[in-house]
Coordinates of C-alpha atoms and ligand atoms in Angstrom, one line a residue:
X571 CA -12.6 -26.9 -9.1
X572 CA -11.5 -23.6 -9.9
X573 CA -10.5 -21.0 -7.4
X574 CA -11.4 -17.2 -7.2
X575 CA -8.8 -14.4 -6.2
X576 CA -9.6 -12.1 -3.8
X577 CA -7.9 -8.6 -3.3
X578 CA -6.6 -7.0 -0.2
X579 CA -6.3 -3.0 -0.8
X580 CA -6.3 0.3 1.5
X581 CA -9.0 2.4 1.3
X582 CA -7.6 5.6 3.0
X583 CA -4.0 7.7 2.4
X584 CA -2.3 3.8 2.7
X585 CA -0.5 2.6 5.8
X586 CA -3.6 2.0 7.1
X587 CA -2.3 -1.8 8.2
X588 CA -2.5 -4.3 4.6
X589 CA 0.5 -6.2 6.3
X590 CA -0.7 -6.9 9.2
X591 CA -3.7 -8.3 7.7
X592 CA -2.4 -10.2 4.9
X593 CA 0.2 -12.3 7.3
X594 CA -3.5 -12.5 9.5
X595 CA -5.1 -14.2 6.8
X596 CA -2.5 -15.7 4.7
X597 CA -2.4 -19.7 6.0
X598 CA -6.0 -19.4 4.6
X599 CA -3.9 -18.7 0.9
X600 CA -1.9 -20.6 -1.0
X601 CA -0.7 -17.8 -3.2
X602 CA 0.1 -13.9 -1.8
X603 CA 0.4 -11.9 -5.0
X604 CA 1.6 -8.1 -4.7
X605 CA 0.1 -5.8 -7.7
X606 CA 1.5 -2.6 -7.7
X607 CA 3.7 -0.1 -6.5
X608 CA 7.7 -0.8 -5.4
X609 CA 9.6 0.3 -2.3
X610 CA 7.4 3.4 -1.1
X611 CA 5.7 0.7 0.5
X612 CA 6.3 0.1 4.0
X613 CA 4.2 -3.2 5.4
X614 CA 4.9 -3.9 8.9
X615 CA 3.9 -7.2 10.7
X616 CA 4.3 -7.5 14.7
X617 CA 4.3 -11.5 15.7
X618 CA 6.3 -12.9 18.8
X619 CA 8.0 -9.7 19.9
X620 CA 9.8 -8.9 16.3
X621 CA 8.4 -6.5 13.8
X622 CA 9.4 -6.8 10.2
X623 CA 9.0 -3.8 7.8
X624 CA 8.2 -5.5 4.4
X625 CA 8.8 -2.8 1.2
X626 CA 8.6 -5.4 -2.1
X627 CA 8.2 -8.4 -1.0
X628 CA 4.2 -9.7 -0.2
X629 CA 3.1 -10.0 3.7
X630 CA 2.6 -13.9 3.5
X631 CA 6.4 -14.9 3.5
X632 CA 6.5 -15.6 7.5
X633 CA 3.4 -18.3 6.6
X634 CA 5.2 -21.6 5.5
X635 CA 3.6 -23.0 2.9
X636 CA 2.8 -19.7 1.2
X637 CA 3.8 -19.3 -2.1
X638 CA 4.8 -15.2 -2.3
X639 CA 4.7 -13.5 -5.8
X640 CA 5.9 -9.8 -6.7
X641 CA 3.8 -9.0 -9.9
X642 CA 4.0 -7.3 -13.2
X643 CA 2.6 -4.3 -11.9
X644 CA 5.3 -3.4 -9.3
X645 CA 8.4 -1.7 -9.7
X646 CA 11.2 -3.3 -8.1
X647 CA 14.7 -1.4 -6.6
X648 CA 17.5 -4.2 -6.9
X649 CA 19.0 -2.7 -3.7
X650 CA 16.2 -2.4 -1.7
X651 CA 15.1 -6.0 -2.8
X652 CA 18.4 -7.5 -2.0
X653 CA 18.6 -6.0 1.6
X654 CA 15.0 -7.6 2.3
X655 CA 16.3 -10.4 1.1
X656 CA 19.1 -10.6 3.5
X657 CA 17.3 -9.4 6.4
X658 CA 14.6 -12.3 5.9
X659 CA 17.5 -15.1 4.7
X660 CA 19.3 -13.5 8.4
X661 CA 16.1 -15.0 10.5
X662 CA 15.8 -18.4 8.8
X663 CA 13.1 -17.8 6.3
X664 CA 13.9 -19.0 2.8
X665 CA 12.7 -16.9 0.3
X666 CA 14.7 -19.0 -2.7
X667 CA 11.9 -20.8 -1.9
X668 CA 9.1 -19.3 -1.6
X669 CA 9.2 -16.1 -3.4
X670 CA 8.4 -15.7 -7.4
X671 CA 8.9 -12.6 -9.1
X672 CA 7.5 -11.6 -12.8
X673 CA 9.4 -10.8 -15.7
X674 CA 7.5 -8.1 -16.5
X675 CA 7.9 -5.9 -13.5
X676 CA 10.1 -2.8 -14.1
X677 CA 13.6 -1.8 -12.5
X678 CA 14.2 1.2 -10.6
X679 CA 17.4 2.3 -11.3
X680 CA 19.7 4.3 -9.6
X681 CA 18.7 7.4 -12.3
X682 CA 14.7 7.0 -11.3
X683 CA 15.8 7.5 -7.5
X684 CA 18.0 10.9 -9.1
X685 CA 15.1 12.2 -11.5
X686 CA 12.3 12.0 -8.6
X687 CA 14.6 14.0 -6.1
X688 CA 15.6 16.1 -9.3
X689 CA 11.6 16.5 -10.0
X690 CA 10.7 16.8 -6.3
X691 CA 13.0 20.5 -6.1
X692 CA 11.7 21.5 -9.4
X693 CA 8.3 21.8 -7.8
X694 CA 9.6 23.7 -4.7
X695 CA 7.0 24.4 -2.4
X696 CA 4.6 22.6 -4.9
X697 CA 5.7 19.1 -4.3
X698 CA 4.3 15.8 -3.4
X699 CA 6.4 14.7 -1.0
X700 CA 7.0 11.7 -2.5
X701 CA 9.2 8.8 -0.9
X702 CA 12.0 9.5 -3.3
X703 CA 12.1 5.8 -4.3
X704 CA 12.0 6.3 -7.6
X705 CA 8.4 5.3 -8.8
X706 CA 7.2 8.1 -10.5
X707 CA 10.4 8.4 -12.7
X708 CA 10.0 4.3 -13.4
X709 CA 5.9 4.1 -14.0
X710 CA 6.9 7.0 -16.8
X711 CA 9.2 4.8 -18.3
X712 CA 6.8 2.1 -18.4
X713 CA 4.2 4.1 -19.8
X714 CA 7.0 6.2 -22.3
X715 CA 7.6 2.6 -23.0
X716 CA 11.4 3.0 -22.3
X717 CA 11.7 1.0 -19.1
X718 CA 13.8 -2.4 -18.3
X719 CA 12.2 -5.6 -17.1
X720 CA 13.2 -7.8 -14.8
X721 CA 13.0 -10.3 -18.0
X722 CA 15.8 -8.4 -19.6
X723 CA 18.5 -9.7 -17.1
X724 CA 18.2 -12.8 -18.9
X725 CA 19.1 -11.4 -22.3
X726 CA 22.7 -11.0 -23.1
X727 CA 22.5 -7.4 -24.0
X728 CA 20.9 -5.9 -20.7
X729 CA 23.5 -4.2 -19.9
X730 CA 23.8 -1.9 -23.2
X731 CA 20.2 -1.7 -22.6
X732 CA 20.6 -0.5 -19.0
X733 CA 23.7 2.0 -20.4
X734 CA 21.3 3.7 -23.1
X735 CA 18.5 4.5 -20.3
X736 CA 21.2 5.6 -17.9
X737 CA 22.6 8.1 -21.0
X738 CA 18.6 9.1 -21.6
X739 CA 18.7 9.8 -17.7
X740 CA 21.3 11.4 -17.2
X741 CA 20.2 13.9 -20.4
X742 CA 17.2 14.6 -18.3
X743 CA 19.2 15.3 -15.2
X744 CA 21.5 18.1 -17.1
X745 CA 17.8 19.5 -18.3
X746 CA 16.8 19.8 -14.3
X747 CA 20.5 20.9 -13.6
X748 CA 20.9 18.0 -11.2
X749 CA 23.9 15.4 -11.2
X750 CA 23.7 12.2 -11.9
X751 CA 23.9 8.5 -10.0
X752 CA 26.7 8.7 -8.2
X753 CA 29.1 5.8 -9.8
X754 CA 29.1 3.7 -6.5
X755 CA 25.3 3.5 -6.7
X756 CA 25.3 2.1 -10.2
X757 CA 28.0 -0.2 -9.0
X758 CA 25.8 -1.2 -5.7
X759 CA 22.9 -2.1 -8.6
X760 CA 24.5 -3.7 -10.7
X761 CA 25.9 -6.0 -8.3
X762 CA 22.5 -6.1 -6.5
X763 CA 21.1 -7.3 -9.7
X764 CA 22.5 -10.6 -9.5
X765 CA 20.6 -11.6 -6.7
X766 CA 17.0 -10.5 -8.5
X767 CA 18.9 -12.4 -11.3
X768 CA 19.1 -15.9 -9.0
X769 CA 15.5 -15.6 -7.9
X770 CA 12.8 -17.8 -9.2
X771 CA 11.7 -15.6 -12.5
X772 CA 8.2 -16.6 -13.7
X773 CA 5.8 -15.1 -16.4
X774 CA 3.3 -14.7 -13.5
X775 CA 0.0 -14.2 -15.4
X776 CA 0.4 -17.9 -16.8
X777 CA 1.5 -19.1 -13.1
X778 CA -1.4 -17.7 -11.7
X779 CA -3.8 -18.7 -14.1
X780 CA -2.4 -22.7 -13.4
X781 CA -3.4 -21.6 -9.8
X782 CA -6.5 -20.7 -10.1
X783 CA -7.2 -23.5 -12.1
X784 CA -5.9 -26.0 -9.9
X785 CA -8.0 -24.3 -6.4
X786 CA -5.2 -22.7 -5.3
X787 CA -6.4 -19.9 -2.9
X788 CA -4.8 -16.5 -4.3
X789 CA -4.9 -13.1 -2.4
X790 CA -3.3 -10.5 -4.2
X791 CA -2.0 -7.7 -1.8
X792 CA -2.4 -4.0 -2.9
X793 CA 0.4 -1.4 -1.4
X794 CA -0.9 2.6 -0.9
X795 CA -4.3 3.6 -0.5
X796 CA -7.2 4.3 -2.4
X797 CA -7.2 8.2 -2.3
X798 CA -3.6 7.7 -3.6
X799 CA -4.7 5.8 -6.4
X800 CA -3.3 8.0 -9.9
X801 CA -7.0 8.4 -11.7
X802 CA -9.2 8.6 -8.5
X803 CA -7.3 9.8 -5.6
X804 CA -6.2 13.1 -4.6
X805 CA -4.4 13.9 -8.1
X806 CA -1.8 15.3 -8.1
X807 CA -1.0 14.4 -4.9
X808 CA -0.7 10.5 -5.6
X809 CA 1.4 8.0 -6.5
X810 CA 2.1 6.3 -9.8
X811 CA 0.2 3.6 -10.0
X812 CA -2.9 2.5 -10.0
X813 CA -4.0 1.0 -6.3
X814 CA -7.7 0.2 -6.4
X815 CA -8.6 -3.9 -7.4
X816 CA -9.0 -2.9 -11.0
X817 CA -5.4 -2.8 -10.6
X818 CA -4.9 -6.0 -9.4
X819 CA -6.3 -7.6 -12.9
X820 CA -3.6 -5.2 -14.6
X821 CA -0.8 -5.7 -11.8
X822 CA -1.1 -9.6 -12.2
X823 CA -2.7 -10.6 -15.3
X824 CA -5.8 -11.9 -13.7
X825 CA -9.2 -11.1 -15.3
X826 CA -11.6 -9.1 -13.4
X827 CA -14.3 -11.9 -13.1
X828 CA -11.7 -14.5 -11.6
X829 CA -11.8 -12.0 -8.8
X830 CA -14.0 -13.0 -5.3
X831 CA -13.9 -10.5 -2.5
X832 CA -12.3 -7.5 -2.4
X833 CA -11.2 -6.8 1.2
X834 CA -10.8 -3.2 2.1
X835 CA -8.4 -1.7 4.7
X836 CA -8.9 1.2 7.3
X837 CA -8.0 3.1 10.0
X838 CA -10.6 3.6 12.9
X839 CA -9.3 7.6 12.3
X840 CA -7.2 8.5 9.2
X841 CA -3.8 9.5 8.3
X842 CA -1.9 11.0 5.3
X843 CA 1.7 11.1 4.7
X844 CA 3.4 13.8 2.6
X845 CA 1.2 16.6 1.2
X846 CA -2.4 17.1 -0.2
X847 CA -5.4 17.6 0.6
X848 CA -6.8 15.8 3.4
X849 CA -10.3 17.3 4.8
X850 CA -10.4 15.9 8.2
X851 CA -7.0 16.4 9.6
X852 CA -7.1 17.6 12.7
X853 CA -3.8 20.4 13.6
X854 CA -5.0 20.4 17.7
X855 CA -4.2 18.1 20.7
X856 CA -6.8 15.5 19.0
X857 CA -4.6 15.0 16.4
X858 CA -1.5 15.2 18.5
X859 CA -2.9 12.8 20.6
X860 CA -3.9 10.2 17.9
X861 CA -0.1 10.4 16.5
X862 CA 1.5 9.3 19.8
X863 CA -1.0 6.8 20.6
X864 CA -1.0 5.4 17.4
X865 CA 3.1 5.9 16.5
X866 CA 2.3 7.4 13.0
X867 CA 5.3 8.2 11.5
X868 CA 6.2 6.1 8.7
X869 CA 7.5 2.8 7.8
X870 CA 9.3 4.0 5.0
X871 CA 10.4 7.4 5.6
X872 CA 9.9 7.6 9.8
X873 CA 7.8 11.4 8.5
X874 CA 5.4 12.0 10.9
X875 CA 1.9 11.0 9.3
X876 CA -0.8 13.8 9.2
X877 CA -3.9 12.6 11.3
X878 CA -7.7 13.4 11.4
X879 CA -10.7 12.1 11.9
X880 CA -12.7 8.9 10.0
X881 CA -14.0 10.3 6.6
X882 CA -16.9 8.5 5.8
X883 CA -18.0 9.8 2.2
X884 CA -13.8 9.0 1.4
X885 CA -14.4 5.3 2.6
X886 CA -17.6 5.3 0.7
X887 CA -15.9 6.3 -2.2
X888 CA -13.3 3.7 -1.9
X889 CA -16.1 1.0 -1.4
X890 CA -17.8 1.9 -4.8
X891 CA -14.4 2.1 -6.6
X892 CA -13.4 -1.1 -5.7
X893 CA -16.2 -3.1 -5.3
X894 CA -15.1 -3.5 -1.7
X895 CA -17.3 -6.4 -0.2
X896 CA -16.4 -6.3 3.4
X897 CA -13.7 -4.3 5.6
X898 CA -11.1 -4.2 8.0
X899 CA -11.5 -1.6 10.6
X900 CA -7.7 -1.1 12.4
X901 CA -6.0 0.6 15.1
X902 CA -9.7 0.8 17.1
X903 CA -7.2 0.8 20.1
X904 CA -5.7 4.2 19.2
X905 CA -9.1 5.8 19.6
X906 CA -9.9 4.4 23.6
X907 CA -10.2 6.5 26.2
X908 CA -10.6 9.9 24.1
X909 CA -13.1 12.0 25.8
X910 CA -14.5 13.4 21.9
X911 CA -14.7 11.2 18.6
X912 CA -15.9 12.6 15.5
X913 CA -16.7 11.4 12.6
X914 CA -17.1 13.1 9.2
X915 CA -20.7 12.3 7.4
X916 CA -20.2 15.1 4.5
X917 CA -18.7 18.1 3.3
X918 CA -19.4 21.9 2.8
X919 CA -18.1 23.0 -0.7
X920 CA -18.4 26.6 -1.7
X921 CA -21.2 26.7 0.8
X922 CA -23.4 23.6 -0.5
X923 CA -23.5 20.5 1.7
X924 CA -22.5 17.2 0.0
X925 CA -21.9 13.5 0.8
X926 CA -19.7 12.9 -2.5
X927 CA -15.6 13.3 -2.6
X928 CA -15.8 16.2 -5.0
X929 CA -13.3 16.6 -8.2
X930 CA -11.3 18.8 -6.1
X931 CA -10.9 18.8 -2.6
X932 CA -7.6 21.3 -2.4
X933 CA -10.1 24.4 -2.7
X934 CA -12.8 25.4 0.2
X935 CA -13.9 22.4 2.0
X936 CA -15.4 22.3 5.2
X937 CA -15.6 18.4 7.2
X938 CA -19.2 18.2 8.4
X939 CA -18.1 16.1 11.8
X940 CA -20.5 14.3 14.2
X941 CA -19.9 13.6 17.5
X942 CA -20.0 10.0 18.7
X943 CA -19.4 7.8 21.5
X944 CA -16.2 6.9 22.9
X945 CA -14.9 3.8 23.9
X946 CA -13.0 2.3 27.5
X947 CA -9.8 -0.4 26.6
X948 CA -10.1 -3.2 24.4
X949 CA -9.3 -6.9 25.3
X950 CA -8.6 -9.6 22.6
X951 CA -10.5 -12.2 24.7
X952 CA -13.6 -10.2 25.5
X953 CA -16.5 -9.2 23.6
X954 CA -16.1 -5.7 22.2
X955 CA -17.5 -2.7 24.1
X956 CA -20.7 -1.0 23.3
X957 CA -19.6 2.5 22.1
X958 CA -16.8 0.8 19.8
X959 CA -19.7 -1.7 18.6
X960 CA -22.0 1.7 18.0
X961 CA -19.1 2.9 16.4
X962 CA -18.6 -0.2 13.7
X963 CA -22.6 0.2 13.2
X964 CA -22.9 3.3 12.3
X965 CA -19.8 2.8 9.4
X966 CA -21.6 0.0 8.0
X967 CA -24.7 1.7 7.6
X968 CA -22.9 4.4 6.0
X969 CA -20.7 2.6 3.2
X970 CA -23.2 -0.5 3.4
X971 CA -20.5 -3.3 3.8
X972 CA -19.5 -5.2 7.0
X973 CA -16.5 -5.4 8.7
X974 CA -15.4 -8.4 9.3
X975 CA -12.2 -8.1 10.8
X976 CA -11.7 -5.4 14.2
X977 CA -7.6 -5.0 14.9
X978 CA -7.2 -4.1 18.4
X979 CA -3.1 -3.5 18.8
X980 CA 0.2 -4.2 16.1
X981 CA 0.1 -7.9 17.1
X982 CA -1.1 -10.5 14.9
X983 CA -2.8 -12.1 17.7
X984 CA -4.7 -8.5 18.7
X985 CA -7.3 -9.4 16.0
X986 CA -11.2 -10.2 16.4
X987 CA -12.6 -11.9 13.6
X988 CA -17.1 -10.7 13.1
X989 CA -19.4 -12.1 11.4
X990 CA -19.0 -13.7 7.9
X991 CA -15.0 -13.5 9.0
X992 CA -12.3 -13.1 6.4
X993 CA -11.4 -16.7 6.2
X994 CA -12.8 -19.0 3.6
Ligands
GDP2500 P1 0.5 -0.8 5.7 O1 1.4 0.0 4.9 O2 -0.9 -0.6 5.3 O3 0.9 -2.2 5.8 O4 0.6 -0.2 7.2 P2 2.0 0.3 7.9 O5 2.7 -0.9 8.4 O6 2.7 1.3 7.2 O7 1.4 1.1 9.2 C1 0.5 0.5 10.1 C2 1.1 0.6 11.5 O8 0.1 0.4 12.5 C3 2.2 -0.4 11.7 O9 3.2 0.2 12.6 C4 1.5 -1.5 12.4 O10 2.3 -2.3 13.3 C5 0.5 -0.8 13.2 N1 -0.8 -1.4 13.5 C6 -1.5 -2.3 12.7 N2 -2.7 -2.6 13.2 C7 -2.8 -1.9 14.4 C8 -3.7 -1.8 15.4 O11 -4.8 -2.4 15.4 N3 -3.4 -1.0 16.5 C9 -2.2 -0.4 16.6 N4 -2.0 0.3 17.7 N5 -1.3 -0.5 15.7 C10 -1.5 -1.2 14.6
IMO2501 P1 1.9 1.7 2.0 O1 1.9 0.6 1.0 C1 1.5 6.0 2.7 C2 2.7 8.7 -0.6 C3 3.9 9.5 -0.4 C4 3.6 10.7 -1.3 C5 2.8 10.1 -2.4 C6 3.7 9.8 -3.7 O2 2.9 1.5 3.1 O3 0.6 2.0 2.5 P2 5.6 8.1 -4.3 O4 6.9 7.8 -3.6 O5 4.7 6.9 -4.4 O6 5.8 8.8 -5.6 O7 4.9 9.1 -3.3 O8 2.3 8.8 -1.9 N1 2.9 7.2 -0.4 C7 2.5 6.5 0.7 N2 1.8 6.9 1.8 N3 1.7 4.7 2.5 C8 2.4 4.2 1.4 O9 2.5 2.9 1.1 C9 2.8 5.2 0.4 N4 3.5 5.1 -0.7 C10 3.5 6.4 -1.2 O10 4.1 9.9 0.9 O11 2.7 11.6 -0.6
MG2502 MG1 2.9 1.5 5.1

């Protein structure tokens, strides 16, 4: 019979723990599809003392077995690929293998990485704080329908192709007064090419259609967050792409109604990396607090993430977007012991209460916060305590979805699976 896809996605600022979740649930998959996005992304997975920092490549390649595909919605950095490459050929896991990419994901090239930098000091104080990987630069190729596939390093003229986009970069550049790619990067591509070159290239839409078909269990993995998605989060403070599940049926080819759950990601708190607006954040010892405990600085970049507290209308807002059907509440263990928890349950803008993310949330916006219990340590093995299972209550009567999945430390085994559970 024929399977459905479900979708894995954050519903916060991103890093709110997609890796750890997907390598959690990926034996129950046959398929782990990444959508969107490129090497901003930093997934991290903690299993028998070793953490791995995954960037393009999906969170199901330590599951043998699992077939890992990078879709035609993500942008791929040759360099960056091939060095995740190596690091996972290094410990014995054979992505020749396993791993498929699409011919219809875009290259970042060398130029991108040079035109978001050059784009990033244009804006001065203004800026996003992007991760300087190159994505906006490449999704605006896409779109200005100038950009190179990964099915072009087949053809025999990719590299005049690559030379005229380089020329049409490097034009830019002069406009921004910035130098180009410095020659040994361009080299460094070019030869990291090769190996994207060697990899299993598949037209992925048709491969996972012949999944689907054949009950193959797909789960396609979403990188950011929701309130960095480019039509309904913060904007402009976003990314490029489009990180919600309808972007999963654009990322991959699959249509919307071959699509099961849709499995939403958060932080028992929440954190934003780079700037924006971010109503909660808290700028006291609470928030201090939270980034130690919790080691938020990022995967990616090591920037220290902005924290604050859980924003419930934002996570209600993420639910109805994506047609979240049941969560994934993380890091509960950063919050134990803290003598106040708050939570926010609206906002004041311009002097009107309101439990709706507004069109703009950069101007006068006031967190309404309610105090709630606190919570003692958590144990794997033992059930969970009652202020942290007042805590989960009072979250699903707010966004009216259940979470079905409590993560209470890095590990993969520091994971307690509720009611209805994740698993098929
Ligand atoms: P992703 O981008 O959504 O995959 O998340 P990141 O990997 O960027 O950031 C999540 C961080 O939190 C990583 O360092 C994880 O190892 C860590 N982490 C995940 N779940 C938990 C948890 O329940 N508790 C704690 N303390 N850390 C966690
Ligand atoms: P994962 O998948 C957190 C943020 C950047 C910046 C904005 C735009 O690990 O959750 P970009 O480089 O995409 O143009 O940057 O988005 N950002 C992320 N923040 N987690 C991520 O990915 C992010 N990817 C991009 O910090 O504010
Ligand atoms: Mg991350």
């Amino acid at each position: 019979m024929a399977a459905r896809m479900d979708v894995l996605l954050g519903a916060q600022w991103g890093d709110e723990g997609k890796g750890k979740v997907v390598d959690v649930i990926a034996p129950d998959y046959e398929v782990i599809a990444r959508f969107q996005g490129g090497p901003n992304a930093g997934h991290t997975l903690l299993f028998e003392g070793q953490k791995h920092v995954l960037h393009t490549i999906p969170s199901g390649v330590f599951r043998t077995g699992t077939v890992n595909l990078v879709g035609n919605g993500v942008v791929i950095d040759p360099i960056i690929f091939l060095k995740e490459v190596n690091a996972l050929m290094a410990i014995g896991v054979d992505v020749r293998e396993s791993l498929l990419v699409s011919r219809r994901a875009h290259l970042i090239l060398p130029t991108h990485r040079a035109l978001d930098a050059a784009s990033e000091a244009e804006k001065g104080s203004s800026k996003i704080s992007s991760t300087l990987k190159g994505i906006g630069p490449t999704y605006m190729d896409k779109t200005g329908r100038n950009g190179l596939r990964v099915g072009d390093l087949e053809l025999p003229d990719f590299k005049g192709r690559f030379r005229s986009l380089v020329n049409k970069h490097e034009r830019l550049l002069a406009m921004y007064d910035r130098p180009g790619a410095p020659k040994e990067a361009e080299e460094e591509w070019l030869a990291a090419v090769q190996t994207l070159r060697s990899m299993k290239l598949v037209d992925s839409e048709h491969y996972l259609d012949q999944a689907l078909r054949s009950g193959k269990r797909v789960l396609a993995e979403g990188a950011q967050g929701t309130l960095l998605d480019i039509d309904f989060g913060t904007y402009p403070f976003v990314t490029s792409s489009n990180t919600i599940s309808a972007g999963a049926c654009t990322g991959l080819g699959v249509a919307p109604n071959r699509i099961e759950k849709v499995v939403g990601i958060f932080k028992a708190y929440c954190t934003r990396v780079g700037s924006g607006p971010f109503p909660t954040e808290l700028e006291d010892a609470d928030g201090e607090q939270i980034r130690k405990v919790g080691q938020e600085f990022g995967s990616t970049t090591g920037r220290p993430r902005r924290c604050g507290w859980l924003d419930l209308p934002a996570l209600h807002y993420a639910v109805m977007i994506n047609g979240i059907t049941e969560l994934a509440m993380m890091k509960s263990d950063v919050l134990s012991g803290m003598e106040r928890i708050k939570v926010c349950t609206g906002y004041t803008v311009n002097g009107t209460a309101t439990d709706r993310m507004p069109y703009d949330i950069t101007g006068r916006i006031e967190p309404i916060l309610e105090k709630v219990d606190g919570w003692g340590e958590l144990h794997t093995n033992e059930a969970l305590p009652d202020g942290l299972e007042r805590y989960i209550a009072l979250i699903e009567r707010y966004v009216g979805v259940p979470i079905t999945l409590v993560s209470l430390g890095p590990d993969r085994a520091q994971t307690v699976l509720r009611q209805g559970t994740l698993v098929h």
